[in-house]
Coordinates of C-alpha atoms (C1' of nucleotides) in Angstrom, one line a residue:
Chain A
X1 CA -0.5 0.1 -0.2
X2 CA 1.2 3.5 -1.2
X3 CA -0.1 6.7 -0.1
X4 CA -3.9 6.6 0.8
X5 CA -3.8 10.6 0.5
X6 CA -2.9 10.4 -2.7
X7 CA -6.4 9.8 -4.0
X8 CA -8.6 11.4 -1.9
X9 CA -11.8 11.1 -4.4
X10 CA -11.9 8.0 -4.5
X11 CA -15.4 6.9 -3.7
X12 CA -16.9 8.1 -7.7
X13 CA -14.2 8.7 -9.9
X14 CA -14.7 11.0 -12.9
X15 CA -15.7 7.6 -14.5
X16 CA -18.8 6.6 -11.8
X17 CA -19.7 10.6 -11.8
X18 CA -20.2 10.2 -15.9
X19 CA -21.8 7.4 -16.3
X20 CA -24.7 8.1 -13.4
X21 CA -25.3 11.6 -15.4
X22 CA -25.2 10.1 -18.7
X23 CA -28.0 7.9 -17.3
X24 CA -29.3 10.6 -16.0
X25 CA -29.7 11.9 -19.0
X26 CA -30.7 9.7 -21.1
X27 CA -34.0 8.6 -18.6
X28 CA -35.2 12.5 -18.5
X29 CA -34.9 13.0 -22.1
X30 CA -36.8 9.9 -22.9
X31 CA -39.4 9.9 -19.7
X32 CA -40.1 13.5 -21.1
X33 CA -40.5 12.6 -24.7
X34 CA -42.6 10.2 -23.1
X35 CA -45.2 12.2 -21.9
X36 CA -45.3 14.3 -24.7
X37 CA -45.9 12.1 -27.1
X38 CA -46.4 9.2 -25.3
X39 CA -44.3 5.5 -25.2
X40 CA -44.6 3.4 -28.7
X41 CA -44.4 7.0 -30.3
X42 CA -40.9 7.9 -28.9
X43 CA -38.1 6.6 -30.8
X44 CA -35.7 5.7 -29.4
X45 CA -33.1 7.4 -31.8
X46 CA -35.3 10.6 -30.6
X47 CA -34.3 9.4 -27.7
X48 CA -30.8 9.1 -27.8
X49 CA -30.9 12.4 -30.1
X50 CA -32.3 14.2 -27.3
X51 CA -29.8 12.7 -24.5
X52 CA -27.1 13.5 -26.7
X53 CA -25.7 10.2 -27.1
X54 CA -26.0 7.6 -30.2
X55 CA -28.3 5.4 -30.5
X56 CA -26.1 2.6 -29.6
X57 CA -25.0 3.5 -26.4
X58 CA -28.7 4.3 -25.6
X59 CA -28.8 0.1 -25.2
X60 CA -25.5 -0.2 -23.7
X61 CA -27.4 1.7 -20.0
X62 CA -31.0 0.3 -20.8
X63 CA -31.3 -3.2 -22.2
X64 CA -34.6 -2.1 -23.6
X65 CA -36.9 0.9 -24.0
X66 CA -39.3 -0.4 -21.6
X67 CA -36.8 -0.4 -18.6
X68 CA -36.7 3.3 -18.8
X69 CA -39.5 3.8 -17.5
X70 CA -39.5 1.1 -15.4
X71 CA -36.0 1.8 -13.8
X72 CA -37.8 5.1 -13.0
X73 CA -40.4 3.3 -11.0
X74 CA -38.1 1.4 -8.8
X75 CA -37.2 4.4 -6.8
X76 CA -40.0 3.0 -4.1
X77 CA -38.2 -0.5 -3.4
X78 CA -35.6 1.2 -2.2
X79 CA -37.5 3.8 0.7
X80 CA -39.4 0.9 1.4
X81 CA -37.1 -2.2 2.9
X82 CA -35.3 -0.2 4.7
X83 CA -38.2 1.3 6.4
X84 CA -39.2 -2.1 6.6
X85 CA -35.3 -2.4 8.4
X86 CA -35.7 0.7 10.7
X87 CA -38.2 0.1 12.8
X88 CA -38.5 -0.4 16.7
X89 CA -37.9 -3.8 18.1
X90 CA -41.1 -4.3 19.5
X91 CA -42.3 -3.8 16.5
X92 CA -44.6 -7.2 15.1
X93 CA -44.8 -7.9 11.2
X94 CA -48.5 -6.5 10.3
X95 CA -47.4 -3.2 12.5
X96 CA -44.2 -3.0 10.4
X97 CA -45.1 -3.5 6.8
X98 CA -48.2 -1.1 7.7
X99 CA -45.7 1.6 8.7
X100 CA -43.1 1.1 6.3
X101 CA -45.8 1.7 3.6
X102 CA -46.7 4.8 4.9
X103 CA -43.4 5.8 4.8
X104 CA -42.1 4.5 1.7
X105 CA -45.7 6.6 -0.1
X106 CA -44.3 9.9 1.9
X107 CA -41.5 9.5 0.7
X108 CA -41.6 9.0 -3.0
X109 CA -45.5 9.3 -3.9
X110 CA -44.9 13.1 -5.9
X111 CA -47.4 14.1 -9.1
X112 CA -44.9 12.8 -11.6
X113 CA -45.1 9.3 -10.5
X114 CA -48.9 9.2 -10.9
X115 CA -48.3 10.7 -14.1
X116 CA -46.2 7.5 -15.3
X117 CA -48.7 5.4 -13.1
X118 CA -51.4 6.8 -16.3
X119 CA -48.8 6.7 -18.8
X120 CA -48.2 2.8 -17.8
X121 CA -51.4 1.8 -18.0
X122 CA -52.3 3.6 -21.3
X123 CA -49.5 1.4 -22.9
X124 CA -50.6 -1.9 -23.0
X125 CA -46.6 -3.1 -23.6
X126 CA -45.5 -1.6 -20.3
X127 CA -48.4 -2.2 -18.4
X128 CA -47.2 -6.1 -18.2
X129 CA -44.1 -4.9 -17.1
X130 CA -46.3 -2.8 -14.1
X131 CA -47.6 -5.9 -13.1
X132 CA -43.6 -7.9 -13.3
X133 CA -42.6 -4.9 -11.2
X134 CA -44.9 -5.5 -8.4
X135 CA -43.9 -9.3 -7.9
X136 CA -40.5 -7.8 -7.9
X137 CA -41.2 -5.7 -5.2
X138 CA -43.1 -8.2 -3.5
X139 CA -40.1 -10.3 -3.5
X140 CA -38.0 -7.5 -1.7
X141 CA -40.4 -7.2 1.0
X142 CA -40.6 -10.6 2.0
X143 CA -36.9 -10.4 2.0
X144 CA -36.1 -7.3 4.3
X145 CA -39.6 -9.2 6.1
X146 CA -37.3 -12.6 6.6
X147 CA -34.0 -10.7 7.5
X148 CA -35.8 -8.8 10.6
X149 CA -37.5 -11.9 11.6
X150 CA -35.5 -14.9 11.0
X151 CA -37.9 -17.0 13.1
X152 CA -41.3 -16.4 11.8
X153 CA -42.6 -19.0 9.1
X154 CA -41.1 -18.0 5.8
X155 CA -44.2 -18.9 4.2
X156 CA -46.8 -16.7 6.5
X157 CA -44.3 -13.7 5.6
X158 CA -44.6 -14.3 2.0
X159 CA -47.6 -14.5 2.1
X160 CA -48.1 -11.3 4.4
X161 CA -46.2 -9.8 1.4
X162 CA -48.2 -10.9 -0.9
X163 CA -51.3 -9.2 0.8
X164 CA -49.7 -6.1 1.5
X165 CA -48.4 -5.6 -2.1
X166 CA -51.7 -6.7 -3.8
X167 CA -53.2 -4.0 -1.4
X168 CA -50.6 -1.6 -2.5
X169 CA -52.1 -2.3 -6.0
X170 CA -55.4 -2.1 -6.2
X171 CA -55.6 0.6 -4.0
X172 CA -52.7 2.8 -6.2
X173 CA -56.0 1.4 -9.0
X174 CA -58.4 2.9 -6.8
X175 CA -56.7 6.5 -6.0
X176 CA -56.4 7.2 -9.6
X177 CA -60.0 6.1 -10.5
X178 CA -61.0 8.9 -7.7
X179 CA -61.1 12.4 -8.9
X180 CA -59.5 15.3 -6.7
X181 CA -56.8 13.5 -4.4
X182 CA -53.9 15.1 -3.8
X183 CA -50.8 14.2 -3.1
X184 CA -50.9 15.6 0.8
X185 CA -54.1 12.9 1.2
X186 CA -51.8 10.5 0.9
X187 CA -51.7 9.3 4.3
X188 CA -55.3 9.3 5.5
X189 CA -56.2 7.3 1.9
X190 CA -53.2 4.2 3.0
X191 CA -54.5 4.4 6.5
X192 CA -58.1 3.7 5.3
X193 CA -57.1 1.3 2.9
X194 CA -55.0 -1.0 5.5
X195 CA -58.0 -0.7 8.0
X196 CA -60.3 -2.1 5.3
X197 CA -57.9 -4.6 4.4
X198 CA -57.8 -5.9 8.2
X199 CA -61.2 -5.7 8.7
X200 CA -61.8 -7.7 5.6
X201 CA -59.1 -10.5 6.1
X202 CA -60.4 -11.0 9.3
X203 CA -64.2 -12.2 8.2
X204 CA -62.4 -14.7 5.5
X205 CA -63.0 -17.8 7.9
Chain B
X1 CA -81.6 -36.3 -51.8
X2 CA -79.2 -34.2 -51.6
X3 CA -81.5 -31.7 -49.8
X4 CA -80.5 -33.5 -46.4
X5 CA -77.8 -30.6 -46.5
X6 CA -80.1 -28.2 -47.3
X7 CA -80.0 -26.8 -43.6
X8 CA -77.0 -27.2 -42.4
X9 CA -75.3 -26.5 -38.9
X10 CA -75.5 -22.8 -39.8
X11 CA -73.6 -22.6 -36.2
X12 CA -70.8 -22.3 -37.7
X13 CA -69.5 -22.3 -41.2
X14 CA -66.6 -23.7 -43.0
X15 CA -65.4 -19.8 -43.1
X16 CA -65.7 -19.7 -39.2
X17 CA -64.8 -23.7 -38.9
X18 CA -61.5 -23.4 -41.1
X19 CA -60.4 -20.1 -39.1
X20 CA -60.8 -21.4 -35.6
X21 CA -58.8 -25.0 -37.3
X22 CA -55.5 -22.3 -39.0
X23 CA -56.0 -20.8 -34.7
X24 CA -54.9 -23.7 -33.2
X25 CA -52.8 -25.3 -36.5
X26 CA -50.6 -21.6 -35.7
X27 CA -50.7 -22.6 -31.8
X28 CA -50.2 -26.1 -31.8
X29 CA -46.9 -25.2 -34.7
X30 CA -45.7 -22.4 -32.6
X31 CA -46.0 -24.4 -29.1
X32 CA -44.2 -27.3 -30.7
X33 CA -41.3 -25.4 -31.2
X34 CA -41.3 -23.3 -28.0
X35 CA -41.3 -26.2 -26.0
X36 CA -38.2 -27.9 -28.3
X37 CA -36.3 -24.8 -29.2
X38 CA -37.0 -22.6 -26.3
X39 CA -38.7 -19.2 -27.1
X40 CA -36.6 -16.7 -28.6
X41 CA -34.8 -18.8 -31.1
X42 CA -37.8 -20.0 -32.8
X43 CA -39.0 -17.1 -35.3
X44 CA -42.1 -16.5 -36.2
X45 CA -41.5 -17.7 -40.3
X46 CA -40.3 -20.9 -39.4
X47 CA -44.0 -21.0 -37.1
X48 CA -45.7 -19.8 -40.6
X49 CA -44.0 -22.2 -42.7
X50 CA -44.4 -24.8 -40.0
X51 CA -48.0 -24.7 -39.9
X52 CA -48.4 -24.2 -43.6
X53 CA -49.3 -20.0 -43.8
X54 CA -47.6 -16.7 -44.3
X55 CA -45.4 -14.8 -42.2
X56 CA -48.5 -12.3 -42.2
X57 CA -51.3 -14.8 -41.5
X58 CA -49.3 -15.3 -38.3
X59 CA -49.6 -11.2 -37.2
X60 CA -53.9 -11.7 -38.7
X61 CA -54.5 -14.7 -35.7
X62 CA -52.1 -13.4 -32.7
X63 CA -51.1 -9.5 -32.5
X64 CA -47.4 -10.9 -31.0
X65 CA -45.3 -14.0 -30.8
X66 CA -46.1 -14.0 -27.0
X67 CA -49.2 -14.0 -27.7
X68 CA -49.4 -17.4 -28.9
X69 CA -48.7 -18.0 -24.9
X70 CA -50.3 -16.6 -22.8
X71 CA -53.6 -17.9 -25.2
X72 CA -52.4 -21.1 -24.8
X73 CA -52.9 -20.3 -20.8
X74 CA -55.7 -19.1 -20.4
X75 CA -57.2 -22.2 -20.1
X76 CA -58.0 -21.7 -16.9
X77 CA -59.8 -18.6 -16.6
X78 CA -62.7 -19.8 -18.6
X79 CA -63.2 -23.2 -16.3
X80 CA -61.8 -21.4 -13.1
X81 CA -65.4 -19.3 -13.5
X82 CA -67.5 -21.4 -14.0
X83 CA -67.1 -23.3 -11.2
X84 CA -67.6 -20.1 -9.6
X85 CA -71.2 -19.5 -11.0
X86 CA -72.4 -23.2 -10.8
X87 CA -71.8 -23.8 -6.8
X88 CA -74.9 -24.6 -4.5
X89 CA -77.2 -22.0 -2.7
X90 CA -75.8 -21.9 0.4
X91 CA -72.0 -21.8 -0.4
X92 CA -70.1 -18.7 1.6
X93 CA -67.3 -16.7 -1.2
X94 CA -64.7 -18.3 0.6
X95 CA -65.5 -22.1 -0.1
X96 CA -66.7 -20.6 -3.4
X97 CA -63.8 -20.0 -4.9
X98 CA -61.9 -22.8 -2.7
X99 CA -64.2 -25.2 -4.3
X100 CA -64.2 -23.4 -7.6
X101 CA -60.5 -23.7 -7.5
X102 CA -60.2 -27.4 -7.2
X103 CA -62.7 -28.1 -9.3
X104 CA -60.7 -25.7 -12.0
X105 CA -57.6 -27.0 -11.8
X106 CA -58.4 -30.6 -11.5
X107 CA -59.6 -30.0 -15.3
X108 CA -56.7 -28.5 -16.8
X109 CA -54.0 -29.2 -14.7
X110 CA -51.8 -31.2 -17.2
X111 CA -47.7 -32.2 -17.3
X112 CA -48.1 -30.1 -20.5
X113 CA -49.7 -27.2 -18.6
X114 CA -46.6 -27.2 -16.7
X115 CA -44.1 -27.2 -19.3
X116 CA -45.5 -24.4 -20.7
X117 CA -45.0 -22.7 -17.1
X118 CA -41.3 -23.6 -16.9
X119 CA -40.8 -22.0 -20.4
X120 CA -42.4 -18.9 -19.4
X121 CA -40.2 -18.7 -16.5
X122 CA -37.7 -19.5 -18.4
X123 CA -38.0 -16.0 -20.7
X124 CA -37.9 -13.1 -19.2
X125 CA -40.3 -11.7 -22.1
X126 CA -42.6 -13.8 -21.0
X127 CA -42.0 -13.5 -17.5
X128 CA -44.0 -10.1 -17.5
X129 CA -46.6 -11.4 -19.7
X130 CA -47.4 -14.2 -17.0
X131 CA -48.1 -11.9 -14.5
X132 CA -49.9 -9.4 -16.1
X133 CA -52.2 -13.1 -17.0
X134 CA -52.4 -13.3 -13.5
X135 CA -54.3 -10.2 -12.8
X136 CA -56.8 -10.4 -15.8
X137 CA -57.8 -13.8 -13.9
X138 CA -58.0 -12.1 -10.8
X139 CA -60.3 -9.5 -12.5
X140 CA -62.3 -12.4 -13.9
X141 CA -63.0 -14.1 -10.8
X142 CA -63.7 -10.9 -8.7
X143 CA -66.1 -10.6 -11.6
X144 CA -67.6 -13.7 -11.2
X145 CA -67.8 -13.4 -7.7
X146 CA -69.0 -10.5 -7.4
X147 CA -72.5 -11.6 -9.8
X148 CA -72.7 -13.9 -7.6
X149 CA -73.0 -12.0 -4.4
X150 CA -74.0 -8.8 -5.8
X151 CA -74.9 -8.0 -2.1
X152 CA -71.4 -8.6 -1.0
X153 CA -69.0 -5.8 -0.1
X154 CA -67.6 -4.9 -3.6
X155 CA -63.5 -4.5 -2.2
X156 CA -64.3 -7.3 0.3
X157 CA -64.6 -9.5 -2.9
X158 CA -61.9 -7.8 -4.6
X159 CA -59.6 -8.4 -1.9
X160 CA -60.6 -11.9 -1.1
X161 CA -59.8 -12.6 -5.7
X162 CA -56.3 -10.9 -5.0
X163 CA -55.7 -13.4 -1.6
X164 CA -57.2 -16.7 -4.0
X165 CA -54.7 -15.7 -6.7
X166 CA -52.0 -14.9 -5.4
X167 CA -52.0 -17.8 -3.1
X168 CA -52.2 -20.1 -6.4
X169 CA -48.8 -17.6 -7.9
X170 CA -47.0 -18.5 -4.9
X171 CA -48.5 -22.3 -4.9
X172 CA -47.4 -23.0 -8.3
X173 CA -43.8 -21.6 -7.6
X174 CA -43.9 -23.7 -4.8
X175 CA -45.1 -26.5 -7.0
X176 CA -42.2 -26.2 -9.8
X177 CA -39.2 -26.0 -6.9
X178 CA -40.6 -29.1 -5.4
X179 CA -39.2 -31.9 -7.5
X180 CA -41.2 -35.5 -7.0
X181 CA -44.8 -33.9 -7.2
X182 CA -47.1 -35.3 -10.3
X183 CA -50.6 -33.9 -11.6
X184 CA -52.5 -36.7 -9.6
X185 CA -51.3 -34.9 -6.1
X186 CA -53.2 -31.2 -7.2
X187 CA -55.7 -32.0 -4.6
X188 CA -54.2 -33.3 -1.5
X189 CA -51.5 -29.9 -2.7
X190 CA -54.0 -27.4 -3.4
X191 CA -56.0 -28.3 -0.4
X192 CA -52.5 -27.5 2.6
X193 CA -52.0 -24.6 0.5
X194 CA -55.4 -23.2 1.6
X195 CA -55.3 -24.5 4.9
X196 CA -52.4 -22.7 5.5
X197 CA -53.4 -19.5 3.8
X198 CA -56.6 -19.4 5.9
X199 CA -54.3 -19.6 8.8
X200 CA -51.6 -17.3 8.4
X201 CA -54.6 -14.5 7.7
X202 CA -55.7 -15.7 10.7
X203 CA -53.2 -14.6 12.4
X204 CA -53.1 -11.1 10.5
X205 CA -53.9 -9.0 13.5
Chain C
dA1 C1' 3.9 14.3 -18.0
dC2 C1' 4.0 9.9 -20.8
dG3 C1' 2.6 4.9 -22.0
dC4 C1' -0.5 1.5 -20.8
dA5 C1' -4.6 -0.7 -19.8
dT6 C1' -9.4 -0.3 -18.7
dT7 C1' -13.9 1.5 -20.0
dA8 C1' -17.1 3.7 -22.7
dT9 C1' -18.4 5.5 -27.2
dT10 C1' -19.7 5.1 -31.9
dG11 C1' -20.9 3.8 -36.0
dC12 C1' -21.8 0.1 -39.7
dA13 C1' -24.0 -4.2 -40.8
dC14 C1' -27.4 -7.4 -39.4
dT15 C1' -31.5 -9.9 -37.5
dA16 C1' -35.9 -10.1 -36.5
dA17 C1' -40.6 -8.3 -35.0
dA18 C1' -44.7 -5.8 -36.1
dT19 C1' -47.6 -3.1 -39.7
dG20 C1' -49.8 -1.2 -44.3
dC21 C1' -51.4 -1.6 -48.3
dA22 C1' -53.2 -3.6 -52.6
dG23 C1' -54.7 -7.6 -55.3
dA24 C1' -55.2 -12.3 -55.5
dA25 C1' -57.6 -16.6 -53.7
dT26 C1' -61.6 -18.1 -51.7
dT27 C1' -66.8 -18.7 -48.9
dT28 C1' -71.4 -16.6 -48.6
dA29 C1' -76.1 -15.4 -50.0
dG30 C1' -78.8 -14.4 -53.2
Chain D
dC1 C1' -74.0 -18.1 -61.7
dT2 C1' -72.8 -13.4 -59.7
dA3 C1' -71.5 -10.7 -56.5
dA4 C1' -70.0 -9.4 -52.0
dA5 C1' -67.9 -10.0 -48.3
dT6 C1' -63.9 -12.3 -45.8
dT7 C1' -59.0 -14.6 -45.6
dC8 C1' -54.6 -15.1 -46.9
dT9 C1' -50.1 -13.3 -49.3
dG10 C1' -46.6 -10.9 -51.1
dC11 C1' -44.1 -6.7 -50.5
dA12 C1' -42.3 -2.5 -48.6
dT13 C1' -41.5 -0.3 -44.6
dT14 C1' -40.6 0.7 -39.7
dT15 C1' -38.2 0.4 -35.5
dA16 C1' -36.5 -2.4 -31.6
dG17 C1' -32.0 -4.6 -30.2
dT18 C1' -27.4 -7.2 -30.7
dG19 C1' -22.6 -8.1 -32.4
dC20 C1' -18.0 -6.2 -33.6
dA21 C1' -14.3 -3.3 -34.4
dA22 C1' -12.4 0.7 -34.3
dT23 C1' -12.4 5.7 -31.5
dA24 C1' -12.1 8.0 -27.2
dA25 C1' -12.1 9.1 -22.8
dT26 C1' -10.4 7.6 -18.3
dG27 C1' -7.8 5.9 -13.9
dC28 C1' -3.6 4.2 -13.0
dG29 C1' 1.4 3.1 -12.0
dT30 C1' 6.5 4.7 -12.8

DNA sequence: ACGCATTATTGCACTAAATGCAGAATTTAG
DNA sequence: CTAAATTCTGCATTTAGTGCAATAATGCGT
């Protein structure tokens, strides 16, 4: 080992920073165009042009056109799993997911995210991917729960994750089909959905 | 006398019959090739050739290559919703879905359906569509339940459908990852999954 | 500062999916 | 048998996505 002070910015060199910037530039250009003209009406050439890279470079950053949208939506997964891990000791699994969901929604739900969700729903090719994303989210949530409650029955935690993500999906649909709801209303709306969820599940058998 | 054929079964003319046959021929050729060589390794030209139609005709029957697989899997939806509608009067919703699921699985679960499911899981492009199919199935199940129990809270039925289809999805995964299970074991396996499902859900809150 | 290895970017050629269109072939109805 | 409707086909075109090799930018050791 040599002098450490020689390489202070070892955390993120110019290369990594540029790569991150380029990726963001492509994503921004793509989302802007998608929201303006619709997903299918935008070509990859167009995105590449707007982001000032070659078409070939686009595919170096995203394996497919759809993945730009999917990656954009994935901003929810991190906050959710982190919130699960960060709860107080005494907490039971059910309370943990409810609190985590509320927490993560408060952090990531913006007018823009709703606009993107609407775009996804209006594009068949994207709608399928959207559902796949929910399944991945369910898996991540289960993993976070399993890591925090290793003594619990894994299948039980898996079902808990399934039920909660399912409620998120149905709740989002309800939200979208209800006019006049603003981002500020999210906490109370989420509370309402959860209350209904536990009530209805208790009635099953 | 030849006027026996004067009033043939006007229910399905030659045109409709041929169309149905052609569709089946294309689907058969495609599935056979997919199972032998994998989804991505088979081109539409190849399928069209094997089914003795032009490539253009293929797209007259299926909007995309993936839709052949999706349509094939959709054989489950009909039996499930019919079984929901056909139950005895006294039955409660929860019992209805459990019986319907068992019924429909017994009718449609074949070695071939498992082979196709494995193919789907091994192909990213198809896996996304698979999840979309589950959501559609959930919607159909909800509609069947809502039609039969109009006085029940729709949101409750929606959650019931969500939970049951989620259990089907997770149960199928468990099945696939367990070696040595045969189609005969499906009823008992399904029973086990349902018992576990209600037990775990009761423990939530 | 200089060269060298690594990685990022690009252009080019190519495959394959999917769509539009116009005409030929087939089926149905009268 | 004829006319209308429908199905099938070939052809051209657009676009997504991949492989490859050449070039440019960056990081690193001296």
